Every structure is written in structure tokens, then in C-alpha cells.
Amino acid sequence: MRMSTSAIVARNVVWSQRAHSEPYEAGWAENAVIFVRALRDAVGTGGRAHVEISPDGMNWVREGTSFDLPTERNAVSFARVTHFGNWLRLAGEFQNDSAVTLLVTLHLKS
Amino acid sequence: MRSDVPAVMHSLHRDPALSRFDPLGRIIAFDDFDRGFCGWTQLVGNYEDDLDAMLPGYAQHVSPMLSTLGHWDAGSHGGVDGDYALKIATRPQAGAQNVAIKRLTFRHAGPIRLEAYVTFKPEATELKLSETDVRSFGFLFDLQVGDTAGAGAERVMPHMRFLNAADGKHVQKWQFKRQSVPIVPIGSENKTISHYHLAPDGWEDLEGGDQRLCYNEIPTKVNWHYLRFDFDLGAMQCTHFQCNDRVFDVSGFDSLRIPAMKNLWCMLNVAFFAEADTNKRSFLYLDSVCLSGEF
């Protein structure tokens, strides 16, 4: 049977300016879906998410996948990622005073 | 093979996965994280209606992960006998904690034994030994008697931690906690409470509990340590604690005890935790955990 898990890497946290989830090791997984749910309506115009990967969990680079973060309460956005090596995190980028309260979850499958 | 080892132990010694453990008669769970998460998950805090109700101690927790102990300078370290270990990582703030938990119930209020191979390190963000960056690591049980226990029924939470460092001092001693922490009602329906039992207050030194562990010489070299903790679910008392070659006197050990709660009968939860002493992530790795019982 293939392995699968759901990991909660940010819960009920307010992202603004530049923010990111905690590093997560997932070298055993062949693919990942990263879901982001807004727990409240966003302030301002919302933000942009960027998937980041790392050789060591300390130095990060954009993987190339980006998507708009949700702006309405309970709205969900996501990205699919493969070939990410071992380390994954999601970074957020916001303009001006925009902010949103988020739940970020990784869904990993071998 | 030793002649004083019972026959059942001889058979365990022939099993490569189990021969490094000394389980009681029945294995409740044998979790080798080369097989996956094995039922270990994030300790999430209680809430009702709104996640803001969650106590800050719990709000900081994130999910454990499967790690090969990959290091920037030497690559993957691996586990005792495979590629993966369960990794419990704090956030990069002094005092930050994270907890992974396995939730069971018991079928007999008798002896149980927790054994594990573990190691701990800070994130290798500096080219320094960093031996005082991890404040503590440890484990706890969250137990409650069965629903026929009657008056005076208790929820019992034995805690043990290795206080590695405090405010930059390399302390290296085992501590336990029996002091209750404030119980906070959660929500308005009188159904849920919360208490952050891993709060920094109330830890007491285990008698003779000083121990110097193998930390190694740079932050990316790790060595695995053996832990064994025996507890009697009938008497709700600790009967044995061992780390590597040291067996400690547990006659002074006691647990955090509070009145039984209405939804937790026969609860048998076991958790491991890590705590940072500096603004650097602290990691506790579990290679494998064996929980056994006599029933």
C-alpha cells in the first residue's frame, strides 16, 4: 500500500508581508498537494504563495510553483508539486497592509 | 546467549527488529518509523467554536515528520537500522516546544513498559558545537483509570524530561513533574478544558538524575540513546527508569494527578517532546518505540 499523510504546518496564523510555513521533510513522498484555507476574510488584496524547496532545511529557493492565496473565509487554494527532493515549505508574499489568517496543510503520497 | 534469559526472550533476541528491546509479555505497539508514522501525530490543543481558544503552548505545535536526518555537510544520517526516524521539531524561538503523541486505551490496568531509541540536536545553522541550544527533550504518558474506578478516580500524567540546557548552561539532568497547572475551561458548553502541562514551571530533579549523554563533536553527528520507562497502571506508579547504561532511583518520582475527566476512561496516551533554549529549532528524533504490557 502506498504511504500517505496529511501534515498541518501552519494553523490559525496571520500571514502578512513575507511569511512562510515551518520546514517539512518529505523525501519519502513522490508528490505533494499543498492546500491553503483562509480561516477569516483577508485584509486588503490578498497575497501570493510560492512553493519553496531546500537542500538542507535552512537555505531556500523558489520551486517555481506559485498561486494566489485565498481571500474569503473558508476559501481554499492549492498547488501540486513533484520532484521536490526532501524539504518543502510554503512562502507567502503580501502587498502593503494585506494579511490573511491561514491553515496550511501538506498532503503527501509515496 | 545468557542462560538466565527466559525462553520467550530468546525468541525475541532472534528477531533483529526486536532484539534491541526488552518488552514485557505482550507488545502493544512496536513503531519502527521506517514503516511510516505508525500512529504518531501532532498534539493539537483543545478548542470550541474558535481556534483562538487554543492555549498558546499548543498553538505552536506542528506535525511530526519522517526524516533521514539529512545534514548540509554530511548528507543523510539515517536511523539505527534504516533510513527514517520520526522528527519532532520546534520553532526557532527560545522556549518553543513541539509534541508528538500516540493515542490508545488500555485493556488491563497492569504493568506497561515504554522503550525507545532517540536522539536530539539543534538545527545546524552555525559552525559551532551548539550543545546548549536544545533545552530539553522528554516523554510523558497521559493516563486515566477505567470508568468503574469510583470515587477519587484520577487522570495521571507521568512526565520525564532530560534538561539538557537552561539559559546557556549545560545542565544535563533528568527531571519529572507532579505539579498541576491551571485548568482552563474551553468554550461555553462545559464539555472541554485545557491545561498546558509542559509549561516550564514545576519540574523537579530526579534523585541522582545527572547524566552526561553522548552528544558528539559537531551538530550534525548524532548517536542514538536507549530509554526505558516502566509504569504500573494498577498502582499508577513508575517502577523503573533507564537511559542507556544508567538505571535511576524512581522512589521519589511522582506524576501530575488531577481528577478524572468524563471522556477519558482507560486512556493510554504516550507523547515525546522537544524544547529549544535558543532562537534555533530543536529536534528530537525517534528511531523506534516499543510499548509493551503484562496482561
GROMACS .gro file of C-alpha atoms in nm:
model
  405
    1MET     CA    1   0.000   0.000   0.000
    2ARG     CA    2   0.128   0.347  -0.078
    3MET     CA    3   0.206   0.574   0.215
    4SER     CA    4   0.004   0.889   0.258
    5THR     CA    5  -0.013   1.152   0.526
    6SER     CA    6  -0.156   1.495   0.599
    7ALA     CA    7   0.065   1.739   0.787
    8ILE     CA    8  -0.052   2.066   0.939
    9VAL     CA    9   0.236   2.309   0.905
   10ALA     CA   10   0.059   2.638   0.985
   11ARG     CA   11  -0.270   2.670   1.176
   12ASN     CA   12  -0.457   2.985   1.264
   13VAL     CA   13  -0.160   3.209   1.189
   14VAL     CA   14  -0.179   3.553   1.031
   15TRP     CA   15   0.042   3.592   0.727
   16SER     CA   16   0.141   3.939   0.608
   17GLN     CA   17   0.440   4.100   0.434
   18ARG     CA   18   0.664   3.796   0.389
   19ALA     CA   19   0.586   3.476   0.577
   20HIS     CA   20   0.649   3.103   0.545
   21SER     CA   21   0.547   2.774   0.697
   22GLU     CA   22   0.787   2.570   0.909
   23PRO     CA   23   1.022   2.342   0.710
   24TYR     CA   24   0.886   1.995   0.643
   25GLU     CA   25   1.082   1.686   0.542
   26ALA     CA   26   0.904   1.466   0.290
   27GLY     CA   27   1.176   1.284   0.099
   28TRP     CA   28   0.974   0.962   0.117
   29ALA     CA   29   0.688   1.119  -0.080
   30GLU     CA   30   0.662   1.115  -0.456
   31ASN     CA   31   0.416   1.400  -0.471
   32ALA     CA   32   0.256   1.668  -0.260
   33VAL     CA   33  -0.057   1.877  -0.271
   34ILE     CA   34  -0.036   2.192  -0.062
   35PHE     CA   35  -0.374   2.329   0.046
   36VAL     CA   36  -0.429   2.669   0.200
   37ARG     CA   37  -0.760   2.758   0.363
   38ALA     CA   38  -0.845   3.109   0.477
   39LEU     CA   39  -0.989   3.096   0.827
   40ARG     CA   40  -1.111   3.455   0.807
   41ASP     CA   41  -1.171   3.704   0.528
   42ALA     CA   42  -0.843   3.854   0.415
   43VAL     CA   43  -0.747   4.212   0.485
   44GLY     CA   44  -0.660   4.406   0.173
   45THR     CA   45  -0.596   4.250  -0.163
   46GLY     CA   46  -0.468   3.910  -0.052
   47GLY     CA   47  -0.132   3.753  -0.117
   48ARG     CA   48   0.066   3.524  -0.339
   49ALA     CA   49   0.208   3.186  -0.234
   50HIS     CA   50   0.534   3.036  -0.358
   51VAL     CA   51   0.642   2.676  -0.307
   52GLU     CA   52   0.999   2.663  -0.182
   53ILE     CA   53   1.248   2.377  -0.165
   54SER     CA   54   1.581   2.343   0.010
   55PRO     CA   55   1.894   2.125   0.016
   56ASP     CA   56   1.919   2.140   0.395
   57GLY     CA   57   1.608   2.291   0.551
   58MET     CA   58   1.791   2.618   0.611
   59ASN     CA   59   1.860   2.768   0.267
   60TRP     CA   60   1.552   2.804   0.049
   61VAL     CA   61   1.480   2.862  -0.317
   62ARG     CA   62   1.155   2.901  -0.507
   63GLU     CA   63   1.048   2.578  -0.676
   64GLY     CA   64   0.861   2.766  -0.948
   65THR     CA   65   0.502   2.694  -0.844
   66SER     CA   66   0.305   2.997  -0.729
   67PHE     CA   67  -0.063   3.059  -0.665
   68ASP     CA   68  -0.297   3.317  -0.518
   69LEU     CA   69  -0.374   3.275  -0.150
   70PRO     CA   70  -0.747   3.258  -0.066
   71THR     CA   71  -0.912   3.582   0.038
   72GLU     CA   72  -1.256   3.475   0.159
   73ARG     CA   73  -1.326   3.280   0.476
   74ASN     CA   74  -1.313   2.903   0.409
   75ALA     CA   75  -1.196   2.952   0.052
   76VAL     CA   76  -0.923   2.705  -0.047
   77SER     CA   77  -0.640   2.726  -0.296
   78PHE     CA   78  -0.372   2.469  -0.367
   79ALA     CA   79  -0.069   2.361  -0.566
   80ARG     CA   80   0.056   2.022  -0.684
   81VAL     CA   81   0.428   1.955  -0.654
   82THR     CA   82   0.662   1.673  -0.755
   83HIS     CA   83   1.041   1.632  -0.765
   84PHE     CA   84   1.089   1.845  -0.457
   85GLY     CA   85   1.372   1.646  -0.303
   86ASN     CA   86   1.332   1.633   0.075
   87TRP     CA   87   1.242   1.975   0.211
   88LEU     CA   88   0.922   2.168   0.144
   89ARG     CA   89   0.771   2.488   0.270
   90LEU     CA   90   0.522   2.746   0.152
   91ALA     CA   91   0.612   3.114   0.145
   92GLY     CA   92   0.364   3.400   0.130
   93GLU     CA   93   0.413   3.743  -0.015
   94PHE     CA   94   0.177   4.033   0.052
   95GLN     CA   95   0.150   4.389  -0.072
   96ASN     CA   96   0.107   4.686   0.159
   97ASP     CA   97  -0.114   4.605   0.460
   98SER     CA   98  -0.273   4.289   0.320
   99ALA     CA   99  -0.297   3.990   0.554
  100VAL     CA  100  -0.487   3.664   0.591
  101THR     CA  101  -0.535   3.404   0.867
  102LEU     CA  102  -0.446   3.063   0.728
  103LEU     CA  103  -0.443   2.689   0.764
  104VAL     CA  104  -0.163   2.534   0.554
  105THR     CA  105  -0.166   2.158   0.505
  106LEU     CA  106   0.063   1.924   0.315
  107HIS     CA  107  -0.084   1.607   0.165
  108LEU     CA  108   0.196   1.369   0.080
  109LYS     CA  109   0.191   1.037  -0.104
  110SER     CA  110   0.467   0.788  -0.178
  111MET     CA  111   2.302  -1.615   2.483
  112ARG     CA  112   2.254  -1.562   2.856
  113SER     CA  113   2.123  -1.864   3.040
  114ASP     CA  114   1.913  -1.651   3.278
  115VAL     CA  115   1.702  -1.507   2.995
  116PRO     CA  116   1.359  -1.675   2.966
  117ALA     CA  117   1.277  -1.870   2.652
  118VAL     CA  118   1.036  -1.603   2.530
  119MET     CA  119   1.319  -1.352   2.544
  120HIS     CA  120   1.544  -1.585   2.347
  121SER     CA  121   1.293  -1.580   2.063
  122LEU     CA  122   1.281  -1.201   2.071
  123HIS     CA  123   1.658  -1.187   2.058
  124ARG     CA  124   1.647  -1.375   1.730
  125ASP     CA  125   1.422  -1.106   1.578
  126PRO     CA  126   1.659  -0.835   1.450
  127ALA     CA  127   1.396  -0.563   1.491
  128LEU     CA  128   1.301  -0.653   1.848
  129SER     CA  129   1.624  -0.786   1.991
  130ARG     CA  130   1.736  -0.441   2.098
  131PHE     CA  131   1.426  -0.409   2.317
  132ASP     CA  132   1.328  -0.589   2.637
  133PRO     CA  133   0.948  -0.589   2.605
  134LEU     CA  134   0.706  -0.728   2.857
  135GLY     CA  135   0.490  -1.030   2.766
  136ARG     CA  136   0.274  -0.855   2.508
  137ILE     CA  137   0.373  -0.589   2.259
  138ILE     CA  138   0.107  -0.319   2.248
  139ALA     CA  139   0.282  -0.125   1.972
  140PHE     CA  140   0.616  -0.161   1.800
  141ASP     CA  141   0.674   0.152   1.596
  142ASP     CA  142   0.971   0.148   1.363
  143PHE     CA  143   0.948   0.470   1.166
  144ASP     CA  144   1.096   0.305   0.861
  145ARG     CA  145   0.737   0.180   0.822
  146GLY     CA  146   0.582   0.525   0.835
  147PHE     CA  147   0.423   0.737   1.105
  148CYS     CA  148   0.286   0.435   1.296
  149GLY     CA  149   0.004   0.634   1.456
  150TRP     CA  150   0.214   0.924   1.587
  151THR     CA  151   0.062   1.264   1.527
  152GLN     CA  152   0.072   1.624   1.635
  153LEU     CA  153  -0.055   1.706   1.985
  154VAL     CA  154  -0.324   1.955   1.897
  155GLY     CA  155  -0.471   2.179   2.163
  156ASN     CA  156  -0.836   2.179   2.265
  157TYR     CA  157  -1.081   2.436   2.129
  158GLU     CA  158  -1.451   2.505   2.089
  159ASP     CA  159  -1.610   2.728   1.825
  160ASP     CA  160  -1.290   2.921   1.757
  161LEU     CA  161  -0.925   2.815   1.719
  162ASP     CA  162  -0.830   3.127   1.912
  163ALA     CA  163  -0.944   2.937   2.222
  164MET     CA  164  -0.642   2.708   2.192
  165LEU     CA  165  -0.378   2.775   2.458
  166PRO     CA  166  -0.057   2.928   2.316
  167GLY     CA  167   0.150   2.631   2.429
  168TYR     CA  168  -0.050   2.407   2.199
  169ALA     CA  169  -0.096   2.657   1.918
  170GLN     CA  170   0.278   2.641   1.844
  171HIS     CA  171   0.270   2.266   1.773
  172VAL     CA  172   0.313   2.137   1.418
  173SER     CA  173   0.303   1.789   1.267
  174PRO     CA  174   0.592   1.546   1.314
  175MET     CA  175   0.775   1.433   1.002
  176LEU     CA  176   0.972   1.139   0.872
  177SER     CA  177   1.336   1.239   0.848
  178THR     CA  178   1.654   1.081   0.719
  179LEU     CA  179   1.843   1.325   0.944
  180GLY     CA  180   1.975   1.496   0.635
  181HIS     CA  181   2.260   1.735   0.710
  182TRP     CA  182   2.407   2.006   0.493
  183ASP     CA  183   2.765   1.885   0.540
  184ALA     CA  184   2.738   1.506   0.552
  185GLY     CA  185   2.406   1.414   0.392
  186SER     CA  186   2.152   1.175   0.539
  187HIS     CA  187   2.246   1.022   0.870
  188GLY     CA  188   1.968   0.763   0.882
  189GLY     CA  189   1.835   0.574   1.181
  190VAL     CA  190   1.953   0.282   1.393
  191ASP     CA  191   1.870   0.024   1.128
  192GLY     CA  192   1.700   0.206   0.843
  193ASP     CA  193   1.657   0.534   0.662
  194TYR     CA  194   1.388   0.711   0.863
  195ALA     CA  195   1.316   0.847   1.208
  196LEU     CA  196   1.020   1.043   1.342
  197LYS     CA  197   1.129   1.405   1.381
  198ILE     CA  198   0.971   1.643   1.634
  199ALA     CA  199   1.085   1.996   1.551
  200THR     CA  200   1.031   2.314   1.750
  201ARG     CA  201   1.003   2.659   1.601
  202PRO     CA  202   1.319   2.872   1.613
  203GLN     CA  203   1.246   3.054   1.938
  204ALA     CA  204   1.387   3.007   2.286
  205GLY     CA  205   1.129   2.817   2.488
  206ALA     CA  206   0.949   2.680   2.182
  207GLN     CA  207   0.814   2.328   2.220
  208ASN     CA  208   0.664   2.062   2.000
  209VAL     CA  209   0.499   1.733   2.089
  210ALA     CA  210   0.412   1.414   1.902
  211ILE     CA  211   0.157   1.178   2.051
  212LYS     CA  212   0.012   0.829   2.009
  213ARG     CA  213  -0.339   0.774   2.148
  214LEU     CA  214  -0.454   0.436   2.279
  215THR     CA  215  -0.664   0.291   2.559
  216PHE     CA  216  -0.566   0.004   2.786
  217ARG     CA  217  -0.742  -0.328   2.835
  218HIS     CA  218  -0.574  -0.419   3.165
  219ALA     CA  219  -0.457  -0.192   3.445
  220GLY     CA  220  -0.123  -0.364   3.489
  221PRO     CA  221   0.244  -0.308   3.412
  222ILE     CA  222   0.344  -0.136   3.089
  223ARG     CA  223   0.689  -0.060   2.951
  224LEU     CA  224   0.792   0.217   2.714
  225GLU     CA  225   1.120   0.170   2.530
  226ALA     CA  226   1.265   0.392   2.260
  227TYR     CA  227   1.580   0.479   2.070
  228VAL     CA  228   1.607   0.856   2.046
  229THR     CA  229   1.848   1.137   1.976
  230PHE     CA  230   1.837   1.515   1.985
  231LYS     CA  231   2.012   1.803   1.808
  232PRO     CA  232   1.959   2.169   1.729
  233GLU     CA  233   1.931   2.288   1.371
  234ALA     CA  234   2.285   2.315   1.235
  235THR     CA  235   2.266   2.683   1.147
  236GLU     CA  236   2.608   2.762   1.296
  237LEU     CA  237   2.951   2.606   1.260
  238LYS     CA  238   2.961   2.557   1.634
  239LEU     CA  239   2.911   2.264   1.869
  240SER     CA  240   2.573   2.409   1.978
  241GLU     CA  241   2.543   2.162   2.265
  242THR     CA  242   2.337   2.401   2.478
  243ASP     CA  243   2.082   2.502   2.214
  244VAL     CA  244   1.837   2.222   2.297
  245ARG     CA  245   1.675   2.296   2.632
  246SER     CA  246   1.510   1.961   2.685
  247PHE     CA  247   1.357   1.654   2.537
  248GLY     CA  248   1.137   1.403   2.709
  249PHE     CA  249   0.825   1.195   2.715
  250LEU     CA  250   0.501   1.162   2.906
  251PHE     CA  251   0.206   0.936   2.949
  252ASP     CA  252  -0.148   1.069   2.975
  253LEU     CA  253  -0.347   0.806   3.161
  254GLN     CA  254  -0.686   0.773   3.320
  255VAL     CA  255  -0.835   0.491   3.522
  256GLY     CA  256  -1.128   0.286   3.393
  257ASP     CA  257  -1.485   0.407   3.433
  258THR     CA  258  -1.558   0.171   3.724
  259ALA     CA  259  -1.282   0.316   3.944
  260GLY     CA  260  -1.531   0.500   4.159
  261ALA     CA  261  -1.472   0.795   4.387
  262GLY     CA  262  -1.129   0.953   4.374
  263ALA     CA  263  -1.067   0.838   4.017
  264GLU     CA  264  -0.767   1.013   3.867
  265ARG     CA  265  -0.612   1.123   3.544
  266VAL     CA  266  -0.242   1.059   3.588
  267MET     CA  267   0.033   1.212   3.376
  268PRO     CA  268   0.388   1.093   3.440
  269HIS     CA  269   0.636   1.332   3.277
  270MET     CA  270   1.010   1.283   3.238
  271ARG     CA  271   1.249   1.519   3.063
  272PHE     CA  272   1.621   1.547   3.010
  273LEU     CA  273   1.704   1.907   3.094
  274ASN     CA  274   1.997   1.946   2.860
  275ALA     CA  275   2.050   2.319   2.898
  276ALA     CA  276   1.898   2.620   3.070
  277ASP     CA  277   1.987   2.975   2.974
  278GLY     CA  278   2.304   2.856   2.805
  279LYS     CA  279   2.423   2.636   3.091
  280HIS     CA  280   2.483   2.270   3.006
  281VAL     CA  281   2.274   2.117   3.285
  282GLN     CA  282   2.222   1.753   3.173
  283LYS     CA  283   1.985   1.601   3.426
  284TRP     CA  284   1.656   1.415   3.435
  285GLN     CA  285   1.351   1.583   3.582
  286PHE     CA  286   0.990   1.492   3.650
  287LYS     CA  287   0.676   1.693   3.705
  288ARG     CA  288   0.396   1.640   3.954
  289GLN     CA  289   0.277   1.997   3.999
  290SER     CA  290  -0.061   2.060   3.844
  291VAL     CA  291  -0.101   2.352   3.610
  292PRO     CA  292  -0.409   2.574   3.585
  293ILE     CA  293  -0.706   2.411   3.414
  294VAL     CA  294  -0.875   2.646   3.171
  295PRO     CA  295  -1.235   2.595   3.058
  296ILE     CA  296  -1.263   2.598   2.679
  297GLY     CA  297  -1.576   2.732   2.513
  298SER     CA  298  -1.919   2.772   2.669
  299GLU     CA  299  -2.070   2.423   2.669
  300ASN     CA  300  -1.883   2.290   2.974
  301LYS     CA  301  -1.750   1.998   2.769
  302THR     CA  302  -1.385   2.079   2.717
  303ILE     CA  303  -1.096   2.208   2.924
  304SER     CA  304  -0.728   2.258   2.856
  305HIS     CA  305  -0.408   2.274   3.059
  306TYR     CA  306  -0.057   2.317   2.924
  307HIS     CA  307   0.119   2.055   3.134
  308LEU     CA  308   0.451   2.112   2.957
  309ALA     CA  309   0.475   2.467   3.090
  310PRO     CA  310   0.828   2.543   3.216
  311ASP     CA  311   0.722   2.563   3.581
  312GLY     CA  312   0.712   2.278   3.828
  313TRP     CA  313   0.988   2.046   3.710
  314GLU     CA  314   1.174   1.867   3.990
  315ASP     CA  315   1.511   1.693   3.980
  316LEU     CA  316   1.508   1.314   3.975
  317GLU     CA  317   1.722   1.190   4.265
  318GLY     CA  318   2.067   1.107   4.125
  319GLY     CA  319   1.940   1.212   3.783
  320ASP     CA  320   2.254   1.379   3.647
  321GLN     CA  321   2.367   1.209   3.329
  322ARG     CA  322   2.615   1.302   3.060
  323LEU     CA  323   2.488   1.176   2.726
  324CYS     CA  324   2.676   1.122   2.402
  325TYR     CA  325   2.630   1.445   2.208
  326ASN     CA  326   2.925   1.405   1.971
  327GLU     CA  327   3.156   1.670   1.834
  328ILE     CA  328   2.967   1.874   1.576
  329PRO     CA  329   2.594   1.944   1.544
  330THR     CA  330   2.549   1.706   1.250
  331LYS     CA  331   2.681   1.390   1.417
  332VAL     CA  332   2.421   1.207   1.620
  333ASN     CA  333   2.420   0.899   1.841
  334TRP     CA  334   2.109   0.705   1.939
  335HIS     CA  335   2.012   0.659   2.305
  336TYR     CA  336   1.806   0.387   2.468
  337LEU     CA  337   1.521   0.484   2.702
  338ARG     CA  338   1.308   0.256   2.918
  339PHE     CA  339   1.026   0.368   3.146
  340ASP     CA  340   0.809   0.119   3.336
  341PHE     CA  341   0.475   0.215   3.484
  342ASP     CA  342   0.212   0.019   3.673
  343LEU     CA  343  -0.136   0.118   3.555
  344GLY     CA  344  -0.286  -0.052   3.862
  345ALA     CA  345  -0.091   0.141   4.122
  346MET     CA  346  -0.039   0.435   3.883
  347GLN     CA  347   0.328   0.443   3.984
  348CYS     CA  348   0.657   0.447   3.794
  349THR     CA  349   0.861   0.135   3.866
  350HIS     CA  350   1.176   0.176   3.654
  351PHE     CA  351   1.358   0.438   3.451
  352GLN     CA  352   1.668   0.377   3.247
  353CYS     CA  353   1.869   0.570   2.990
  354ASN     CA  354   2.149   0.377   2.825
  355ASP     CA  355   2.355   0.211   3.100
  356ARG     CA  356   2.204   0.410   3.388
  357VAL     CA  357   1.911   0.286   3.593
  358PHE     CA  358   1.772   0.560   3.814
  359ASP     CA  359   1.609   0.554   4.155
  360VAL     CA  360   1.241   0.632   4.091
  361SER     CA  361   1.127   0.610   4.454
  362GLY     CA  362   1.089   0.989   4.458
  363PHE     CA  363   0.919   1.009   4.119
  364ASP     CA  364   0.557   1.109   4.102
  365SER     CA  365   0.312   1.214   3.834
  366LEU     CA  366   0.087   1.506   3.770
  367ARG     CA  367  -0.250   1.397   3.908
  368ILE     CA  368  -0.587   1.559   3.854
  369PRO     CA  369  -0.946   1.440   3.900
  370ALA     CA  370  -1.067   1.202   3.629
  371MET     CA  371  -1.238   1.362   3.332
  372LYS     CA  372  -1.568   1.248   3.192
  373ASN     CA  373  -1.445   1.148   2.845
  374LEU     CA  374  -1.104   0.988   2.906
  375TRP     CA  375  -1.164   0.646   3.066
  376CYS     CA  376  -0.884   0.389   3.020
  377MET     CA  377  -0.685   0.647   2.824
  378LEU     CA  378  -0.332   0.540   2.737
  379ASN     CA  379  -0.156   0.820   2.552
  380VAL     CA  380   0.219   0.844   2.512
  381ALA     CA  381   0.399   1.151   2.384
  382PHE     CA  382   0.751   1.274   2.318
  383PHE     CA  383   0.854   1.638   2.313
  384ALA     CA  384   1.139   1.875   2.233
  385GLU     CA  385   1.213   2.223   2.365
  386ALA     CA  386   1.453   2.494   2.243
  387ASP     CA  387   1.677   2.701   2.469
  388THR     CA  388   1.785   2.948   2.197
  389ASN     CA  389   1.632   3.101   1.886
  390LYS     CA  390   1.720   2.789   1.690
  391ARG     CA  391   1.500   2.491   1.604
  392SER     CA  392   1.544   2.193   1.834
  393PHE     CA  393   1.489   1.843   1.703
  394LEU     CA  394   1.401   1.520   1.882
  395TYR     CA  395   1.427   1.212   1.664
  396LEU     CA  396   1.265   0.878   1.744
  397ASP     CA  397   1.415   0.583   1.561
  398SER     CA  398   1.174   0.333   1.711
  399VAL     CA  399   0.937   0.294   2.004
  400CYS     CA  400   0.821  -0.027   2.169
  401LEU     CA  401   0.529  -0.018   2.412
  402SER     CA  402   0.459  -0.347   2.587
  403GLY     CA  403   0.245  -0.470   2.871
  404GLU     CA  404   0.184  -0.761   3.103
  405PHE     CA  405  -0.170  -0.887   3.051
   0.00000   0.00000   0.00000
